[in-house]
PDB file of C-alpha atoms and ligand atoms in Angstrom:
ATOM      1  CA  UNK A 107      91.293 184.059 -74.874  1.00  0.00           C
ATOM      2  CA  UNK A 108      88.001 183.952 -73.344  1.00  0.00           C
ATOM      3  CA  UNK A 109      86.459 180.430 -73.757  1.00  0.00           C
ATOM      4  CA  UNK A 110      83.506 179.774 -76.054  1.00  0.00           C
ATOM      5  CA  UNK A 111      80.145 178.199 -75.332  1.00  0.00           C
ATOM      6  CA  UNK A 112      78.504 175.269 -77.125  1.00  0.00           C
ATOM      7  CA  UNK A 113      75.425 173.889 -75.629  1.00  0.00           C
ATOM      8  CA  UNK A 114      73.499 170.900 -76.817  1.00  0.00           C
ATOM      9  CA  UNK A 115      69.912 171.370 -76.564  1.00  0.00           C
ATOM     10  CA  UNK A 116      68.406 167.528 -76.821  1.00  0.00           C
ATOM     11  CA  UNK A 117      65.188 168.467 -76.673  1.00  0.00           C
ATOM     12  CA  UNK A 118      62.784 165.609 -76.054  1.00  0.00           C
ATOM     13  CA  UNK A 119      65.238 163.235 -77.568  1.00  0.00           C
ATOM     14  CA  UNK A 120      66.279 160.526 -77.549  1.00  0.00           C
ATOM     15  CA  UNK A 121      63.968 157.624 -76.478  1.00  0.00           C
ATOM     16  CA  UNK A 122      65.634 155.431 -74.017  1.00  0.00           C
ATOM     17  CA  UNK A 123      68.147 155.844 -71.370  1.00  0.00           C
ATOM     18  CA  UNK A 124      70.385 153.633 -73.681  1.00  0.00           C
ATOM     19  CA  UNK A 125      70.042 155.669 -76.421  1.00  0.00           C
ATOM     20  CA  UNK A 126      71.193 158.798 -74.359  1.00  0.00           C
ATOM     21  CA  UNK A 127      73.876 157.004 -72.609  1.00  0.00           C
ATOM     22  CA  UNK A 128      75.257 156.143 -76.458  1.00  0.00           C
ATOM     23  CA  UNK A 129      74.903 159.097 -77.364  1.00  0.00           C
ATOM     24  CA  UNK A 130      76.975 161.109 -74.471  1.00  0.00           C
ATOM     25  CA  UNK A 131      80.220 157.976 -74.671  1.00  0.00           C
ATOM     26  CA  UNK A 132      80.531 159.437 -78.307  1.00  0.00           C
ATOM     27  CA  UNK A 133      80.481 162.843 -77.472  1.00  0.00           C
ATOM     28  CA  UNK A 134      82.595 162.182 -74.436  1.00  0.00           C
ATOM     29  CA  UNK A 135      85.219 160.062 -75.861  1.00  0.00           C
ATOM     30  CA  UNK A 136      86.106 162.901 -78.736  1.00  0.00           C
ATOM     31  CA  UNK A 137      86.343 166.057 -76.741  1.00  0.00           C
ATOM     32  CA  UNK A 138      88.939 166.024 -74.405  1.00  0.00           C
ATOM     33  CA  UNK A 139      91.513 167.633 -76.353  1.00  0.00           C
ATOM     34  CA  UNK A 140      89.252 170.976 -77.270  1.00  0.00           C
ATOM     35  CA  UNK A 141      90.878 173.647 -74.795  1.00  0.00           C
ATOM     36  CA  UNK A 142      88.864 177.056 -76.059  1.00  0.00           C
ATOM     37  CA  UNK A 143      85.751 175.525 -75.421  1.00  0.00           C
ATOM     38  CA  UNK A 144      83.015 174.683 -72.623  1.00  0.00           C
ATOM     39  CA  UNK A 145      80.644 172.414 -73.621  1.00  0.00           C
ATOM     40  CA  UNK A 146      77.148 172.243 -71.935  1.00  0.00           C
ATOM     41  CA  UNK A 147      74.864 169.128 -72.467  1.00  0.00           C
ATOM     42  CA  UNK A 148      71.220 169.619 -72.087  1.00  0.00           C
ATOM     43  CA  UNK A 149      69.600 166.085 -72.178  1.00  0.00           C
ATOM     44  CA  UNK A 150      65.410 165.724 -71.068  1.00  0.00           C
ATOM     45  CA  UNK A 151      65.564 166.050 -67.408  1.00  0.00           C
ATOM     46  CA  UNK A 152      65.092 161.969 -66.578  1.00  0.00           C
ATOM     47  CA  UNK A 153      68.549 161.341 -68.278  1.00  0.00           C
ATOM     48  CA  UNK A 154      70.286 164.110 -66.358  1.00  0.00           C
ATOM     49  CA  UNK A 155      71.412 161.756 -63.192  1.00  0.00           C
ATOM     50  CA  UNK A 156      72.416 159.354 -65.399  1.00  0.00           C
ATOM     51  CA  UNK A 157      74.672 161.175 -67.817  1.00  0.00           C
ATOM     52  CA  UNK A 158      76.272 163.400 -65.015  1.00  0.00           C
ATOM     53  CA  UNK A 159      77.100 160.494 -62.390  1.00  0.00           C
ATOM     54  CA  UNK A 160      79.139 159.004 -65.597  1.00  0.00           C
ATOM     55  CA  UNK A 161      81.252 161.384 -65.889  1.00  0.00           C
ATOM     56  CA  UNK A 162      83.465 162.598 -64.017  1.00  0.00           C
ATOM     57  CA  UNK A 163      85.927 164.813 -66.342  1.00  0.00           C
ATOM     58  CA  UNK A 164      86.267 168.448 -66.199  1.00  0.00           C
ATOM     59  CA  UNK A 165      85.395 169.088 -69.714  1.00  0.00           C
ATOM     60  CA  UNK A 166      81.574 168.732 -69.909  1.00  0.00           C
ATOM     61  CA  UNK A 167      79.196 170.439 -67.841  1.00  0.00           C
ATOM     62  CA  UNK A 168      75.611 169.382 -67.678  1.00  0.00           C
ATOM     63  CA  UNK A 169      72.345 171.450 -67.920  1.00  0.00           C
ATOM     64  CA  UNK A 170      68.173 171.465 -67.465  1.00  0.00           C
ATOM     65  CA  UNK A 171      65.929 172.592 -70.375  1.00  0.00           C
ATOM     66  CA  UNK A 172      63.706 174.081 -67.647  1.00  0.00           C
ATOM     67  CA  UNK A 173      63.392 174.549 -63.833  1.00  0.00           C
ATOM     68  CA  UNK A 174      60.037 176.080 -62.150  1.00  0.00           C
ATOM     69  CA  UNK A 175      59.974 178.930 -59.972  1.00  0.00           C
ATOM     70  CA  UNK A 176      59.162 177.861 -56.714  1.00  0.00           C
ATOM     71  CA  UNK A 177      62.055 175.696 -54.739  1.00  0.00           C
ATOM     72  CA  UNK A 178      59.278 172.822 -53.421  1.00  0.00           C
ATOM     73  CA  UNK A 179      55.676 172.559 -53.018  1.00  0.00           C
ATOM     74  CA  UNK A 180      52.549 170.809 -54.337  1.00  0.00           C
ATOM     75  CA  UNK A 181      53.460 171.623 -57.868  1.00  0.00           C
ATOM     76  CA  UNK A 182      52.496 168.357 -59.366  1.00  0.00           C
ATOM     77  CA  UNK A 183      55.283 167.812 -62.683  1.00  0.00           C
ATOM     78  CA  UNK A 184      57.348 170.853 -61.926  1.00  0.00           C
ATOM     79  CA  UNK A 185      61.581 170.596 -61.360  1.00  0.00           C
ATOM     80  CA  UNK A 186      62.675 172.597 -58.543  1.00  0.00           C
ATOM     81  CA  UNK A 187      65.828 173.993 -59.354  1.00  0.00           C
ATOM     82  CA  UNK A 188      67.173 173.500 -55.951  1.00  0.00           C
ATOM     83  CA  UNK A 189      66.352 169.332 -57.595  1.00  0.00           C
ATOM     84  CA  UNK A 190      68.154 170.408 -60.079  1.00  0.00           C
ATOM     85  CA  UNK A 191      71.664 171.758 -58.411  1.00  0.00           C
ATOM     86  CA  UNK A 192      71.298 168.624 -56.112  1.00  0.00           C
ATOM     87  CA  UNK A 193      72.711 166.745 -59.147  1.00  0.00           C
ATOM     88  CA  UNK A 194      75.798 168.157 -59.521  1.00  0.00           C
ATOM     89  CA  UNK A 195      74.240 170.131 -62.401  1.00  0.00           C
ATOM     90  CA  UNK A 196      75.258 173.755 -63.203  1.00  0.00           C
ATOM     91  CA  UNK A 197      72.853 174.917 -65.876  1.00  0.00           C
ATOM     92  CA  UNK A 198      69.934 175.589 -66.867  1.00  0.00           C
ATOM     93  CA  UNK A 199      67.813 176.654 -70.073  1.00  0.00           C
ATOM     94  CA  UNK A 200      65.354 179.194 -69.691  1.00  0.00           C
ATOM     95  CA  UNK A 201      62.502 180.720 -71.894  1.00  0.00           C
ATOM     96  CA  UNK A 202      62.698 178.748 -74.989  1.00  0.00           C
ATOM     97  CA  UNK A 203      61.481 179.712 -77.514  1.00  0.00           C
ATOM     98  CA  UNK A 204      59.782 175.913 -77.868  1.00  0.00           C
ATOM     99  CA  UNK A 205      58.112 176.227 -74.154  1.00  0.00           C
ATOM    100  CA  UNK A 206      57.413 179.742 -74.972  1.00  0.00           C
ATOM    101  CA  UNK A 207      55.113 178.173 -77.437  1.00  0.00           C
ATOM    102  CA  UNK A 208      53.079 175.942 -75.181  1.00  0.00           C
ATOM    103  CA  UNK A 209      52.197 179.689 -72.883  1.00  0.00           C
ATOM    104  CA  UNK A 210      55.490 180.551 -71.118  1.00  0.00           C
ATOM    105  CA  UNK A 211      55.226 184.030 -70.973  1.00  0.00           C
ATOM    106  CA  UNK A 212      58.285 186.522 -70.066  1.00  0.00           C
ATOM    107  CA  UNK A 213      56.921 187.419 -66.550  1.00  0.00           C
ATOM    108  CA  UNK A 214      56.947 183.373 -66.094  1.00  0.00           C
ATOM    109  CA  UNK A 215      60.875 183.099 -67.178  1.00  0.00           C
ATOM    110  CA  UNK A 216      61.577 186.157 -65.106  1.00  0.00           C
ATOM    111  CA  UNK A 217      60.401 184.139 -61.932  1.00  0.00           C
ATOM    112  CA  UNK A 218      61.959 181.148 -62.962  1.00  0.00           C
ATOM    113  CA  UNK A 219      64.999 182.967 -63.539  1.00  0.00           C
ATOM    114  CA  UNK A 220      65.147 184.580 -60.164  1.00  0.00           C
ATOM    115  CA  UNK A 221      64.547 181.210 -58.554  1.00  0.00           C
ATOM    116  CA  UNK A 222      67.054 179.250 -60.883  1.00  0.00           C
ATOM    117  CA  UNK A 223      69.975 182.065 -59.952  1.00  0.00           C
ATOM    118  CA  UNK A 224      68.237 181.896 -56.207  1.00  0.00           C
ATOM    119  CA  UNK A 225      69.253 178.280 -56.322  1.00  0.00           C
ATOM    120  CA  UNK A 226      72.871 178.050 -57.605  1.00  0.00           C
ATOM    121  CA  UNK A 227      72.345 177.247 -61.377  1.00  0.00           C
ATOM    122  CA  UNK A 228      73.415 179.395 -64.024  1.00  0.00           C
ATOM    123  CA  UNK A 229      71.422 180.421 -66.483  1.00  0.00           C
ATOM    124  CA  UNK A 230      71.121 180.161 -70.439  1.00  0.00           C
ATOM    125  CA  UNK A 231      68.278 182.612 -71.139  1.00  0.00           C
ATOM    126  CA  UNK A 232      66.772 182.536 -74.497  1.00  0.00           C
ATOM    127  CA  UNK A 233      64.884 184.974 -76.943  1.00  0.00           C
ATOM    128  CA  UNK A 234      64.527 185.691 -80.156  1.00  0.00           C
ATOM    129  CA  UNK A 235      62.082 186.878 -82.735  1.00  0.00           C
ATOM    130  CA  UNK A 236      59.609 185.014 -84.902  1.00  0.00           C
ATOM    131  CA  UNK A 237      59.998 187.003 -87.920  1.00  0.00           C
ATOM    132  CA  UNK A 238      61.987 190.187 -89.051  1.00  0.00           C
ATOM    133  CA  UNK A 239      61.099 193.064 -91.061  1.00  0.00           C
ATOM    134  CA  UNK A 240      62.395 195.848 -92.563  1.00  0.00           C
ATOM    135  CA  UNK A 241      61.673 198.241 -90.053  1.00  0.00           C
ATOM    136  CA  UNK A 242      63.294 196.217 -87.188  1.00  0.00           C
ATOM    137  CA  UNK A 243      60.308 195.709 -85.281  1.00  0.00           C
ATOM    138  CA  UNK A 244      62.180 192.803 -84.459  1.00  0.00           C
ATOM    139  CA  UNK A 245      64.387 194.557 -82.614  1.00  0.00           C
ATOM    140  CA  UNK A 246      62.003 195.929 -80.058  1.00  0.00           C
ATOM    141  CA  UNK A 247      60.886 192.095 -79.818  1.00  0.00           C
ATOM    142  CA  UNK A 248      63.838 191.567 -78.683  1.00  0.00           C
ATOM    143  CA  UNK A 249      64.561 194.504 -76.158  1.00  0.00           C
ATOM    144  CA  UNK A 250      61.510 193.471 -74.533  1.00  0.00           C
ATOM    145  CA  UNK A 251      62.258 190.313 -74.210  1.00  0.00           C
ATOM    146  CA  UNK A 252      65.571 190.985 -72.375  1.00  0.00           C
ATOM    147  CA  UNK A 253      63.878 193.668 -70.300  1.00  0.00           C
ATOM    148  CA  UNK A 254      61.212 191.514 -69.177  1.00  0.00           C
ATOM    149  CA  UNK A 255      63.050 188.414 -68.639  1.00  0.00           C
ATOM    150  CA  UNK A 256      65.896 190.502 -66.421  1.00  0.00           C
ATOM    151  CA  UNK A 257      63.540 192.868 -64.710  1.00  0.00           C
ATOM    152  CA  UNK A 258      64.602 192.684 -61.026  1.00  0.00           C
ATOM    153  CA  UNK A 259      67.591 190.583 -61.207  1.00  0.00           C
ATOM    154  CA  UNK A 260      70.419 191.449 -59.597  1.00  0.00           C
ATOM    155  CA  UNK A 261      73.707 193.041 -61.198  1.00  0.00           C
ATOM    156  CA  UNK A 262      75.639 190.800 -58.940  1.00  0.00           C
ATOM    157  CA  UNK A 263      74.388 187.690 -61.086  1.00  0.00           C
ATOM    158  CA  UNK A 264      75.406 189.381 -64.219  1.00  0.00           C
ATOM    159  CA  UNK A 265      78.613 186.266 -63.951  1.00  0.00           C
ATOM    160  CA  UNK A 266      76.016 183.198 -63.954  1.00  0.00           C
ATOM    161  CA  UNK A 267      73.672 184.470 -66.955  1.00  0.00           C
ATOM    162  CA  UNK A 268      74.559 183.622 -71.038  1.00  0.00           C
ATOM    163  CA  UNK A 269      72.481 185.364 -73.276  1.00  0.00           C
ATOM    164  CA  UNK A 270      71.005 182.674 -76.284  1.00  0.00           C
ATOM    165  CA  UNK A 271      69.514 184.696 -79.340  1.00  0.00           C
ATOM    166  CA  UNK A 272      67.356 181.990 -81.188  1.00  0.00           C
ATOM    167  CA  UNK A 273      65.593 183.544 -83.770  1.00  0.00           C
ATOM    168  CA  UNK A 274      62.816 181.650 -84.541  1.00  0.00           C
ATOM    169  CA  UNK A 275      62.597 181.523 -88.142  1.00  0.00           C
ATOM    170  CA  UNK A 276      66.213 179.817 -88.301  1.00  0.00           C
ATOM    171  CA  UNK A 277      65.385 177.055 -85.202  1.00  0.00           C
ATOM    172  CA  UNK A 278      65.095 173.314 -86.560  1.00  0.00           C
ATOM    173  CA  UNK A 279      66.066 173.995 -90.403  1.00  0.00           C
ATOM    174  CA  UNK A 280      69.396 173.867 -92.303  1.00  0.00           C
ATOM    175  CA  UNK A 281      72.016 176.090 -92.441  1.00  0.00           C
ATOM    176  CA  UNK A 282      70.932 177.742 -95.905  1.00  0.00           C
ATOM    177  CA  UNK A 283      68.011 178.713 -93.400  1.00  0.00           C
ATOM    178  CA  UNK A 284      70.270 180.226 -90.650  1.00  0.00           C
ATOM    179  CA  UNK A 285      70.807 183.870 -89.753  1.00  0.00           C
ATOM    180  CA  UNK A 286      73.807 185.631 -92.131  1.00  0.00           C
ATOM    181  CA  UNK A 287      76.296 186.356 -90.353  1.00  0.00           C
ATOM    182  CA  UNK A 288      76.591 190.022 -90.444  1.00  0.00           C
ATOM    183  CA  UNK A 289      73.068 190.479 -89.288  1.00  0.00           C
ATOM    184  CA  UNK A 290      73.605 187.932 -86.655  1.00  0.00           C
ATOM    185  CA  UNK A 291      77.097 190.110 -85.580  1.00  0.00           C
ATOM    186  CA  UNK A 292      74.477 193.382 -85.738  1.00  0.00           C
ATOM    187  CA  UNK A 293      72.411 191.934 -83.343  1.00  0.00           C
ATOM    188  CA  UNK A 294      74.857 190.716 -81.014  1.00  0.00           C
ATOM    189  CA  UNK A 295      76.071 194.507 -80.439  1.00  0.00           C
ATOM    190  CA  UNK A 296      72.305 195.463 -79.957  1.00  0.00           C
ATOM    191  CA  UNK A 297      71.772 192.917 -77.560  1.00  0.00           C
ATOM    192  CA  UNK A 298      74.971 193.784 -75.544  1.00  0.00           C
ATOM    193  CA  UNK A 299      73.848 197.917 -75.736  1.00  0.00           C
ATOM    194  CA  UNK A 300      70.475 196.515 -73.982  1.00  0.00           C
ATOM    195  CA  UNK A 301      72.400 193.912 -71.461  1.00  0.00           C
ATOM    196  CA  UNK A 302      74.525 196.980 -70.604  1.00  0.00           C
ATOM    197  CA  UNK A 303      71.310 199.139 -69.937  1.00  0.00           C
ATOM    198  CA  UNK A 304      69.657 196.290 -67.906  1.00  0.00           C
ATOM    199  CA  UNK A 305      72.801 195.412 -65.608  1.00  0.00           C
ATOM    200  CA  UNK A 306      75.498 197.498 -66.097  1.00  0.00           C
ATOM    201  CA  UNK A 307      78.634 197.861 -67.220  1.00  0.00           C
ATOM    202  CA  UNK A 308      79.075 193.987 -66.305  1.00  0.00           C
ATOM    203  CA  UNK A 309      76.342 193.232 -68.797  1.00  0.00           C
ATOM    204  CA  UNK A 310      78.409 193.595 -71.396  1.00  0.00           C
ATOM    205  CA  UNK A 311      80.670 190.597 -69.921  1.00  0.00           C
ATOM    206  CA  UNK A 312      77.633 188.368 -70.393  1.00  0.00           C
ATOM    207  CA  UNK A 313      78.680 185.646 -72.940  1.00  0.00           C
ATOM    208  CA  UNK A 314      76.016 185.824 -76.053  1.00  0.00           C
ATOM    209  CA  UNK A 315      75.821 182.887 -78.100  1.00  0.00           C
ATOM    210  CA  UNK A 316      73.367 182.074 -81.144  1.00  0.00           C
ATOM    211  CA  UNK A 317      70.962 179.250 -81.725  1.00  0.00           C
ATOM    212  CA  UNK A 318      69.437 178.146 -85.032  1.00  0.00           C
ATOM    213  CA  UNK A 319      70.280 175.848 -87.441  1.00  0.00           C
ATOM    214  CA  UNK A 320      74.106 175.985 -86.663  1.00  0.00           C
ATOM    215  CA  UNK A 321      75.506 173.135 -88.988  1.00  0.00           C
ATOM    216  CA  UNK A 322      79.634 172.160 -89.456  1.00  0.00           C
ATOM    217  CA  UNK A 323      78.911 174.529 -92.937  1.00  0.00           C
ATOM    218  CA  UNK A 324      78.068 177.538 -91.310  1.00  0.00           C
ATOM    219  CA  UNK A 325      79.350 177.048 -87.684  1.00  0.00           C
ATOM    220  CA  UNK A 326      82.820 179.086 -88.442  1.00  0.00           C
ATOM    221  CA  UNK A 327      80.885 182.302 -90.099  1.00  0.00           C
ATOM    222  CA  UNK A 328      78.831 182.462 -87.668  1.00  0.00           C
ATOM    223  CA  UNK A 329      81.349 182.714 -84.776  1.00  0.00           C
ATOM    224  CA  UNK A 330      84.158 184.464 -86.869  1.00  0.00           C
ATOM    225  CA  UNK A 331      82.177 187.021 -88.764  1.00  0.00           C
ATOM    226  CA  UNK A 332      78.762 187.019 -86.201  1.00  0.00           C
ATOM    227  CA  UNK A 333      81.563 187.606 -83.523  1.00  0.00           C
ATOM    228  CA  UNK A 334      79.115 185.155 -80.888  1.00  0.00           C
ATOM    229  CA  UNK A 335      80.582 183.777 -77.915  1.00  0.00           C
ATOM    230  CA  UNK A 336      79.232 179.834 -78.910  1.00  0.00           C
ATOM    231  CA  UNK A 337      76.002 177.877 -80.476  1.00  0.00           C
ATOM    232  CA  UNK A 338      73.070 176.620 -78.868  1.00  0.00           C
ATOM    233  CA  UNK A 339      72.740 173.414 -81.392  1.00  0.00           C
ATOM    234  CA  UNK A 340      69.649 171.441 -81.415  1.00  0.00           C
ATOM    235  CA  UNK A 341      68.955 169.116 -84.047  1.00  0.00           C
ATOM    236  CA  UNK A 342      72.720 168.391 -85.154  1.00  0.00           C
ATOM    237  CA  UNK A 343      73.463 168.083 -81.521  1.00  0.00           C
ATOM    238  CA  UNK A 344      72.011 164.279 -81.779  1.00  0.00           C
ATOM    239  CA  UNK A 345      74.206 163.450 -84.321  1.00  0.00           C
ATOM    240  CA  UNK A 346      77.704 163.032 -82.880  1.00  0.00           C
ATOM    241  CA  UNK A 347      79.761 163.293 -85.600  1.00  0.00           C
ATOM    242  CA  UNK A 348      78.397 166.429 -87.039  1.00  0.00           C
ATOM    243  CA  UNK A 349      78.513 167.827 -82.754  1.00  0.00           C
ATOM    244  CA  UNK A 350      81.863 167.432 -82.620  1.00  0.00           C
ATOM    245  CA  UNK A 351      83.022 168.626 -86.028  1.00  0.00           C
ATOM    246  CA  UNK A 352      80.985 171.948 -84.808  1.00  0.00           C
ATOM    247  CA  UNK A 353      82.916 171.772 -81.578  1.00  0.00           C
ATOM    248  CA  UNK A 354      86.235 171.552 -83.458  1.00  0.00           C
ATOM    249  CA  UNK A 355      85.487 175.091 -85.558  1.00  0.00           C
ATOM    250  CA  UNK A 356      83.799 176.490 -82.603  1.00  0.00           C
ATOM    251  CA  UNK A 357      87.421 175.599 -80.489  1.00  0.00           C
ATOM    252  CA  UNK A 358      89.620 176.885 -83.509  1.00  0.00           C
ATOM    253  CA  UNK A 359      87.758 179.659 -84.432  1.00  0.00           C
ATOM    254  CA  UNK A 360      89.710 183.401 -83.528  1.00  0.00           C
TER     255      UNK A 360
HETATM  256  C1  PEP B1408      67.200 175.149 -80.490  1.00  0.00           C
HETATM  257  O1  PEP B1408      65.993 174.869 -80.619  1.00  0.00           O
HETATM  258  O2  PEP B1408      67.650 175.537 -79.395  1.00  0.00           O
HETATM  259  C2  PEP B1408      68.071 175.018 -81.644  1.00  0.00           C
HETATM  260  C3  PEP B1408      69.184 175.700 -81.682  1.00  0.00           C
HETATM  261  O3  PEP B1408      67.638 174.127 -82.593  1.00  0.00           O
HETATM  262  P1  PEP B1408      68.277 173.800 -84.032  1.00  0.00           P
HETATM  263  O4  PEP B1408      69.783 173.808 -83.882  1.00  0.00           O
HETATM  264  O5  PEP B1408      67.729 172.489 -84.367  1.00  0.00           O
HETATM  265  O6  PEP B1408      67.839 174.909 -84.930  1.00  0.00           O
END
């Protein structure tokens, strides 16, 4: 069985380097036994050192929320990637939908892409819609998105890319607010026809997870019935208890 994805998203959170070291030992001490799952942390980038030089099991891998597209330079603020790999981390998140909000554009994550694969890290690309409609306009959104955001990368990378679909409308709410499952499963197999026009047959291998208000009440539908492969959690990712019951259905879902 092909091992499932769930990624913690932190976003600016928390405040402190105390906080966020608390916060990882409770993850950490609670996950060893989870064997069907690969569990990515994505803390703000000051924390990253940190969190990954305390660890040092094989279950958690670490990740950026963002890397710029130029290895080095006069690029006052930016993360270099290269920074990045050096470490020890593996991941990292590109084109949120949150920093597509503050001007990232999809010809931006496209170069940030290339350098972030250029570099070593694998890469969790996200899109997703604002709103839906009836006549799928949303859908096109979303082919775009992948088009743009791939254009130019190579098929031989196809291995180090996860696909994140984050619809916007279900990011930061509750799970009555998340995406049904059947649509989510409907979009999966739309995003997987496009991955496999993009790239190739190998596209198809690329792991697609879902982000949006995944909760422990709707975590199992969406994996069973959406048919993802793993959750991009944000909010409920800061609350340890509620991470690790979603790792436990994401690990025993079939
Ligand atoms: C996100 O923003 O990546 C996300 C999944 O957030 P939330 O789980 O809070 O909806």
């Amino acid at each position: 069985m092909r091992k499932k994805y769930v990624i913690a998203n932190w976003k600016m959170n928390p405040i402190g380097s105390r906080e966020a070291g608390d916060l990882f030992r409770k993850i950490k001490s609670k996950v060893q036994k989870f064997r069907n799952v690969k569990i990515i942390i994505c803390p703000p980038a000051i924390y990253l050192k940190q969190l990954s030089s305390s660890y040092s099991g094989n279950k958690i891998f670490f990740g950026a929320q963002n890397s710029f597209w130029e290895d080095k330079g006069s690029f006052t603020g930016e993360i270099s990637p290269l920074q990045i790999k050096d470490l020890n981390v593996d991941f990292v998140i590109l084109g949120h939908s949150e920093r597509r909000e503050n001007g990232e554009t999809d010809e931006i994550v496209n170069k940030k892409i290339k350098k972030a694969l250029g570099a070593g890290l694998n890469v969790i690309l996200c899109v997703g819609e604002k709103e839906r409609d009836d006549d799928g306009s949303h859908l096109h959104f979303i082919e775009n998105q992948i088009r743009a955001c791939l254009s130019g990368v190579s098929k031989n990378n196809t291995s180090k890319l996860i696909l994140a679909y984050e619809p916007i409308w279900a990011i930061g709410k509750s799970s009555e607010f998340s995406m049904k499952p059947s649509a989510l499963h409907q979009t999966k197999l739309f995003i997987l026809k496009i991955l496999k026009d993009v790239l190739g047959a190998d596209g198809m291998k690329i792991p697609v997870i879902y982000g949006g208000s995944s909760e422990p009440t709707n975590s199992g539908e969406l994996i069973e019935e959406g048919e993802v492969d793993g959750l991009l959690v944000g909010h409920e990712s800061l609350v340890p208890s509620d991470f690790i019951e979603i790792i436990k259905i994401v690990n025993s879902a079939k």
